[in-house]
PDB file of C-alpha atoms and ligand atoms in Angstrom:
ATOM      1  CA  MET A   1       4.539  14.015   4.114  1.00 96.00           C
ATOM      2  CA  LYS A   2       3.554  10.402   4.625  1.00 98.00           C
ATOM      3  CA  LEU A   3       4.770   7.142   3.168  1.00 98.00           C
ATOM      4  CA  VAL A   4       1.965   4.685   2.482  1.00 98.00           C
ATOM      5  CA  ILE A   5       3.190   1.096   2.199  1.00 98.00           C
ATOM      6  CA  ALA A   6       0.572  -1.317   0.923  1.00 98.00           C
ATOM      7  CA  VAL A   7       0.911  -5.074   0.517  1.00 98.00           C
ATOM      8  CA  VAL A   8      -1.522  -6.188  -2.187  1.00 98.00           C
ATOM      9  CA  GLN A   9      -2.157  -9.421  -4.026  1.00 97.00           C
ATOM     10  CA  ASP A  10      -0.416  -9.783  -7.364  1.00 97.00           C
ATOM     11  CA  GLU A  11      -3.803 -10.168  -9.066  1.00 96.00           C
ATOM     12  CA  ASP A  12      -4.803  -6.651  -7.934  1.00 98.00           C
ATOM     13  CA  SER A  13      -1.506  -4.867  -8.432  1.00 98.00           C
ATOM     14  CA  GLU A  14      -1.892  -3.788 -12.067  1.00 98.00           C
ATOM     15  CA  ALA A  15      -5.340  -2.237 -11.637  1.00 98.00           C
ATOM     16  CA  THR A  16      -4.300  -0.635  -8.342  1.00 98.00           C
ATOM     17  CA  VAL A  17      -1.162   0.970  -9.780  1.00 98.00           C
ATOM     18  CA  GLN A  18      -3.142   2.167 -12.797  1.00 98.00           C
ATOM     19  CA  ALA A  19      -5.823   3.751 -10.599  1.00 98.00           C
ATOM     20  CA  LEU A  20      -3.250   5.422  -8.334  1.00 98.00           C
ATOM     21  CA  THR A  21      -1.389   6.770 -11.361  1.00 98.00           C
ATOM     22  CA  GLU A  22      -4.648   8.100 -12.851  1.00 98.00           C
ATOM     23  CA  HIS A  23      -5.195   9.927  -9.544  1.00 98.00           C
ATOM     24  CA  GLU A  24      -1.697  11.415 -10.112  1.00 98.00           C
ATOM     25  CA  TYR A  25      -0.027   9.595  -7.235  1.00 98.00           C
ATOM     26  CA  ARG A  26       3.510   8.340  -7.698  1.00 98.00           C
ATOM     27  CA  VAL A  27       4.002   4.683  -6.959  1.00 98.00           C
ATOM     28  CA  THR A  28       6.915   2.272  -6.622  1.00 98.00           C
ATOM     29  CA  ARG A  29       6.065  -1.376  -7.031  1.00 98.00           C
ATOM     30  CA  LEU A  30       8.177  -4.036  -5.296  1.00 98.00           C
ATOM     31  CA  ALA A  31       7.963  -7.784  -5.874  1.00 98.00           C
ATOM     32  CA  THR A  32       7.612  -9.284  -2.382  1.00 98.00           C
ATOM     33  CA  THR A  33       6.768 -12.570  -0.713  1.00 98.00           C
ATOM     34  CA  GLY A  34       4.355 -13.129   2.167  1.00 96.00           C
ATOM     35  CA  GLY A  35       5.924 -14.835   5.151  1.00 94.00           C
ATOM     36  CA  PHE A  36       2.917 -17.041   5.880  1.00 92.00           C
ATOM     37  CA  LEU A  37       1.844 -18.301   2.462  1.00 91.00           C
ATOM     38  CA  ARG A  38       5.344 -17.923   0.992  1.00 91.00           C
ATOM     39  CA  ARG A  39       3.887 -16.816  -2.301  1.00 92.00           C
ATOM     40  CA  GLY A  40       4.438 -13.691  -4.291  1.00 96.00           C
ATOM     41  CA  ASN A  41       2.620 -10.498  -3.483  1.00 97.00           C
ATOM     42  CA  THR A  42       3.240  -6.865  -4.374  1.00 98.00           C
ATOM     43  CA  THR A  43       4.280  -4.045  -2.069  1.00 98.00           C
ATOM     44  CA  LEU A  44       3.485  -0.504  -3.181  1.00 98.00           C
ATOM     45  CA  MET A  45       5.290   2.567  -1.819  1.00 98.00           C
ATOM     46  CA  ILE A  46       3.342   5.800  -2.266  1.00 98.00           C
ATOM     47  CA  GLY A  47       4.731   9.119  -1.020  1.00 98.00           C
ATOM     48  CA  VAL A  48       1.953  11.679  -0.433  1.00 98.00           C
ATOM     49  CA  ASP A  49       0.900  14.722   1.533  1.00 97.00           C
ATOM     50  CA  GLY A  50      -0.872  13.832   4.757  1.00 97.00           C
ATOM     51  CA  ALA A  51      -4.158  15.162   3.372  1.00 98.00           C
ATOM     52  CA  GLN A  52      -4.022  12.629   0.539  1.00 98.00           C
ATOM     53  CA  VAL A  53      -3.690   9.487   2.658  1.00 98.00           C
ATOM     54  CA  ASP A  54      -7.432   8.858   2.957  1.00 98.00           C
ATOM     55  CA  ASP A  55      -7.875   9.129  -0.801  1.00 98.00           C
ATOM     56  CA  VAL A  56      -5.010   6.671  -1.402  1.00 98.00           C
ATOM     57  CA  VAL A  57      -6.572   4.217   1.052  1.00 98.00           C
ATOM     58  CA  ALA A  58      -9.940   4.644  -0.699  1.00 98.00           C
ATOM     59  CA  VAL A  59      -8.331   3.662  -4.022  1.00 98.00           C
ATOM     60  CA  LEU A  60      -6.712   0.627  -2.369  1.00 98.00           C
ATOM     61  CA  ARG A  61     -10.037  -0.356  -0.827  1.00 98.00           C
ATOM     62  CA  GLN A  62     -11.759  -0.076  -4.203  1.00 98.00           C
ATOM     63  CA  LYS A  63      -9.178  -2.082  -6.171  1.00 98.00           C
ATOM     64  CA  CYS A  64      -8.002  -4.776  -3.757  1.00 98.00           C
ATOM     65  CA  ARG A  65     -10.313  -7.708  -3.159  1.00 96.00           C
ATOM     66  CA  ARG A  66     -10.374 -10.290  -0.395  1.00 96.00           C
ATOM     67  CA  ARG A  67      -9.832 -13.802  -1.700  1.00 95.00           C
ATOM     68  CA  THR A  68      -9.828 -17.271  -0.261  1.00 95.00           C
ATOM     69  CA  VAL A  69      -6.602 -19.182  -0.886  1.00 90.00           C
ATOM     70  CA  PHE A  70      -6.009 -22.869  -0.278  1.00 89.00           C
ATOM     71  CA  THR A  71      -2.491 -23.662   0.823  1.00 85.00           C
ATOM     72  CA  PRO A  72      -0.740 -26.915   1.826  1.00 80.00           C
ATOM     73  CA  LEU A  73      -0.750 -27.495   5.562  1.00 72.00           C
ATOM     74  CA  VAL A  74       2.788 -27.118   6.894  1.00 65.00           C
ATOM     75  CA  SER A  75       3.594 -29.833   9.416  1.00 63.00           C
ATOM     76  CA  GLU A  76       6.613 -30.477  11.597  1.00 63.00           C
ATOM     77  CA  THR A  77       6.173 -34.202  11.123  1.00 64.00           C
ATOM     78  CA  PRO A  78       6.455 -36.291   7.930  1.00 62.00           C
ATOM     79  CA  MET A  79       2.860 -37.467   8.520  1.00 63.00           C
ATOM     80  CA  MET A  80       1.319 -34.759   6.372  1.00 59.00           C
ATOM     81  CA  LEU A  81      -1.133 -36.065   3.793  1.00 62.00           C
ATOM     82  CA  PRO A  82      -0.868 -34.636   0.282  1.00 59.00           C
ATOM     83  CA  SER A  83      -4.503 -33.582   0.511  1.00 63.00           C
ATOM     84  CA  SER A  84      -3.976 -31.564   3.714  1.00 81.00           C
ATOM     85  CA  VAL A  85      -4.761 -27.992   2.880  1.00 87.00           C
ATOM     86  CA  VAL A  86      -5.885 -25.011   4.891  1.00 88.00           C
ATOM     87  CA  GLU A  87      -8.176 -22.233   3.769  1.00 92.00           C
ATOM     88  CA  VAL A  88      -6.807 -18.721   4.265  1.00 93.00           C
ATOM     89  CA  GLU A  89      -8.529 -15.434   3.538  1.00 95.00           C
ATOM     90  CA  VAL A  90      -6.116 -12.890   2.055  1.00 95.00           C
ATOM     91  CA  GLY A  91      -6.388  -9.155   1.419  1.00 90.00           C
ATOM     92  CA  GLY A  92      -7.682  -6.694   0.209  1.00 95.00           C
ATOM     93  CA  ALA A  93      -4.603  -4.623   1.147  1.00 98.00           C
ATOM     94  CA  THR A  94      -2.403  -4.461   4.246  1.00 98.00           C
ATOM     95  CA  VAL A  95      -1.653  -0.766   4.708  1.00 98.00           C
ATOM     96  CA  PHE A  96       1.040   0.953   6.774  1.00 98.00           C
ATOM     97  CA  VAL A  97       1.169   4.770   7.021  1.00 98.00           C
ATOM     98  CA  LEU A  98       4.519   6.196   8.154  1.00 98.00           C
ATOM     99  CA  ASP A  99       5.593   9.745   8.914  1.00 98.00           C
ATOM    100  CA  MET A 100       8.193  10.719   6.358  1.00 97.00           C
ATOM    101  CA  GLU A 101      11.026  12.605   8.012  1.00 96.00           C
ATOM    102  CA  ARG A 102      12.494  13.878   4.783  1.00 96.00           C
ATOM    103  CA  PHE A 103      11.761  13.663   1.071  1.00 95.00           C
ATOM    104  CA  GLU A 104      14.003  14.967  -1.657  1.00 95.00           C
ATOM    105  CA  GLN A 105      14.980  14.069  -5.190  1.00 96.00           C
ATOM    106  CA  VAL A 106      18.574  14.944  -5.978  1.00 96.00           C
TER     107      VAL A 106
HETATM  108  P1  2BA B 201       1.282 -13.694   4.123  1.00 61.74           P
HETATM  109  O1  2BA B 201       2.216 -13.525   5.247  1.00 61.74           O
HETATM  110  O2  2BA B 201       1.614 -14.720   3.087  1.00 61.74           O
HETATM  111  O3  2BA B 201      -0.148 -13.996   4.736  1.00 61.74           O
HETATM  112  C1  2BA B 201      -1.252 -14.346   3.912  1.00 61.74           C
HETATM  113  C2  2BA B 201      -2.515 -14.501   4.732  1.00 61.74           C
HETATM  114  O4  2BA B 201      -2.322 -15.572   5.644  1.00 61.74           O
HETATM  115  C3  2BA B 201      -2.851 -13.284   5.597  1.00 61.74           C
HETATM  116  O5  2BA B 201      -3.605 -12.371   4.820  1.00 61.74           O
HETATM  117  C4  2BA B 201      -3.632 -13.907   6.728  1.00 61.74           C
HETATM  118  O6  2BA B 201      -4.986 -14.112   6.349  1.00 61.74           O
HETATM  119  C5  2BA B 201      -2.979 -15.260   6.888  1.00 61.74           C
HETATM  120  N1  2BA B 201      -1.959 -15.286   7.936  1.00 61.74           N
HETATM  121  C6  2BA B 201      -0.788 -14.618   7.955  1.00 61.74           C
HETATM  122  N2  2BA B 201      -0.085 -14.911   9.069  1.00 61.74           N
HETATM  123  C7  2BA B 201      -0.828 -15.802   9.742  1.00 61.74           C
HETATM  124  C8  2BA B 201      -0.661 -16.509  10.975  1.00 61.74           C
HETATM  125  N3  2BA B 201       0.437 -16.336  11.734  1.00 61.74           N
HETATM  126  N4  2BA B 201      -1.652 -17.336  11.378  1.00 61.74           N
HETATM  127  C9  2BA B 201      -2.753 -17.510  10.639  1.00 61.74           C
HETATM  128  N5  2BA B 201      -2.980 -16.882   9.455  1.00 61.74           N
HETATM  129  C10 2BA B 201      -2.027 -16.045   9.022  1.00 61.74           C
HETATM  130  P2  2BA B 201      -3.436 -10.829   5.092  1.00 61.74           P
HETATM  131  O7  2BA B 201      -3.565 -10.523   6.558  1.00 61.74           O
HETATM  132  O8  2BA B 201      -4.390 -10.124   4.174  1.00 61.74           O
HETATM  133  O9  2BA B 201      -1.929 -10.459   4.690  1.00 61.74           O
HETATM  134  C11 2BA B 201      -1.511 -10.443   3.321  1.00 61.74           C
HETATM  135  C12 2BA B 201      -0.026 -10.191   3.257  1.00 61.74           C
HETATM  136  O10 2BA B 201       0.247  -8.900   3.811  1.00 61.74           O
HETATM  137  C13 2BA B 201       0.849 -11.150   4.061  1.00 61.74           C
HETATM  138  O11 2BA B 201       1.109 -12.322   3.313  1.00 61.74           O
HETATM  139  C14 2BA B 201       2.105 -10.327   4.297  1.00 61.74           C
HETATM  140  O12 2BA B 201       2.913 -10.306   3.121  1.00 61.74           O
HETATM  141  C15 2BA B 201       1.521  -8.927   4.479  1.00 61.74           C
HETATM  142  N6  2BA B 201       1.293  -8.591   5.899  1.00 61.74           N
HETATM  143  C16 2BA B 201       0.159  -8.776   6.598  1.00 61.74           C
HETATM  144  N7  2BA B 201       0.296  -8.329   7.847  1.00 61.74           N
HETATM  145  C17 2BA B 201       1.555  -7.873   7.963  1.00 61.74           C
HETATM  146  C18 2BA B 201       2.318  -7.288   9.017  1.00 61.74           C
HETATM  147  N8  2BA B 201       1.784  -7.060  10.260  1.00 61.74           N
HETATM  148  N9  2BA B 201       3.594  -6.918   8.780  1.00 61.74           N
HETATM  149  C19 2BA B 201       4.130  -7.112   7.555  1.00 61.74           C
HETATM  150  N10 2BA B 201       3.471  -7.650   6.501  1.00 61.74           N
HETATM  151  C20 2BA B 201       2.195  -8.034   6.698  1.00 61.74           C
END
């Protein structure tokens, strides 16, 4: 079995979980925070057979969009202007696929 871990934007999480559930995948949703933007995102854990990984990734690709986010420029000095922002492109989904050594429900 494999564990698919996907970091998705909060805006996409509801539709993504719904689509995965409709495909009969089991999903755990975690509220997480990106280290760079320091804003909320959603991490999904999906345990599947190896043969299902490509289908899970296809659902993620379909439901998770890339977006441009404007974020305040972080500066080490107090010289930062209030209008200093940087443009960052985020998403669709950041996907990790791990070998699952053991899976059981007790
Ligand atoms: P954040 O860490 O908040 O990053 C948001 C976006 O900021 C990233 O989008 C990327 O476009 C940009 N970014 C991140 N680190 C950067 C850096 N050091 N320099 C310049 N730009 C940077 P995505 O790549 O789509 O990542 C979305 C979220 O996925 C991340 O939110 C983080 O929560 C997670 N993620 C991405 N790569 C990861 C990794 N290798 N390990 C763990 N989590 C990861």
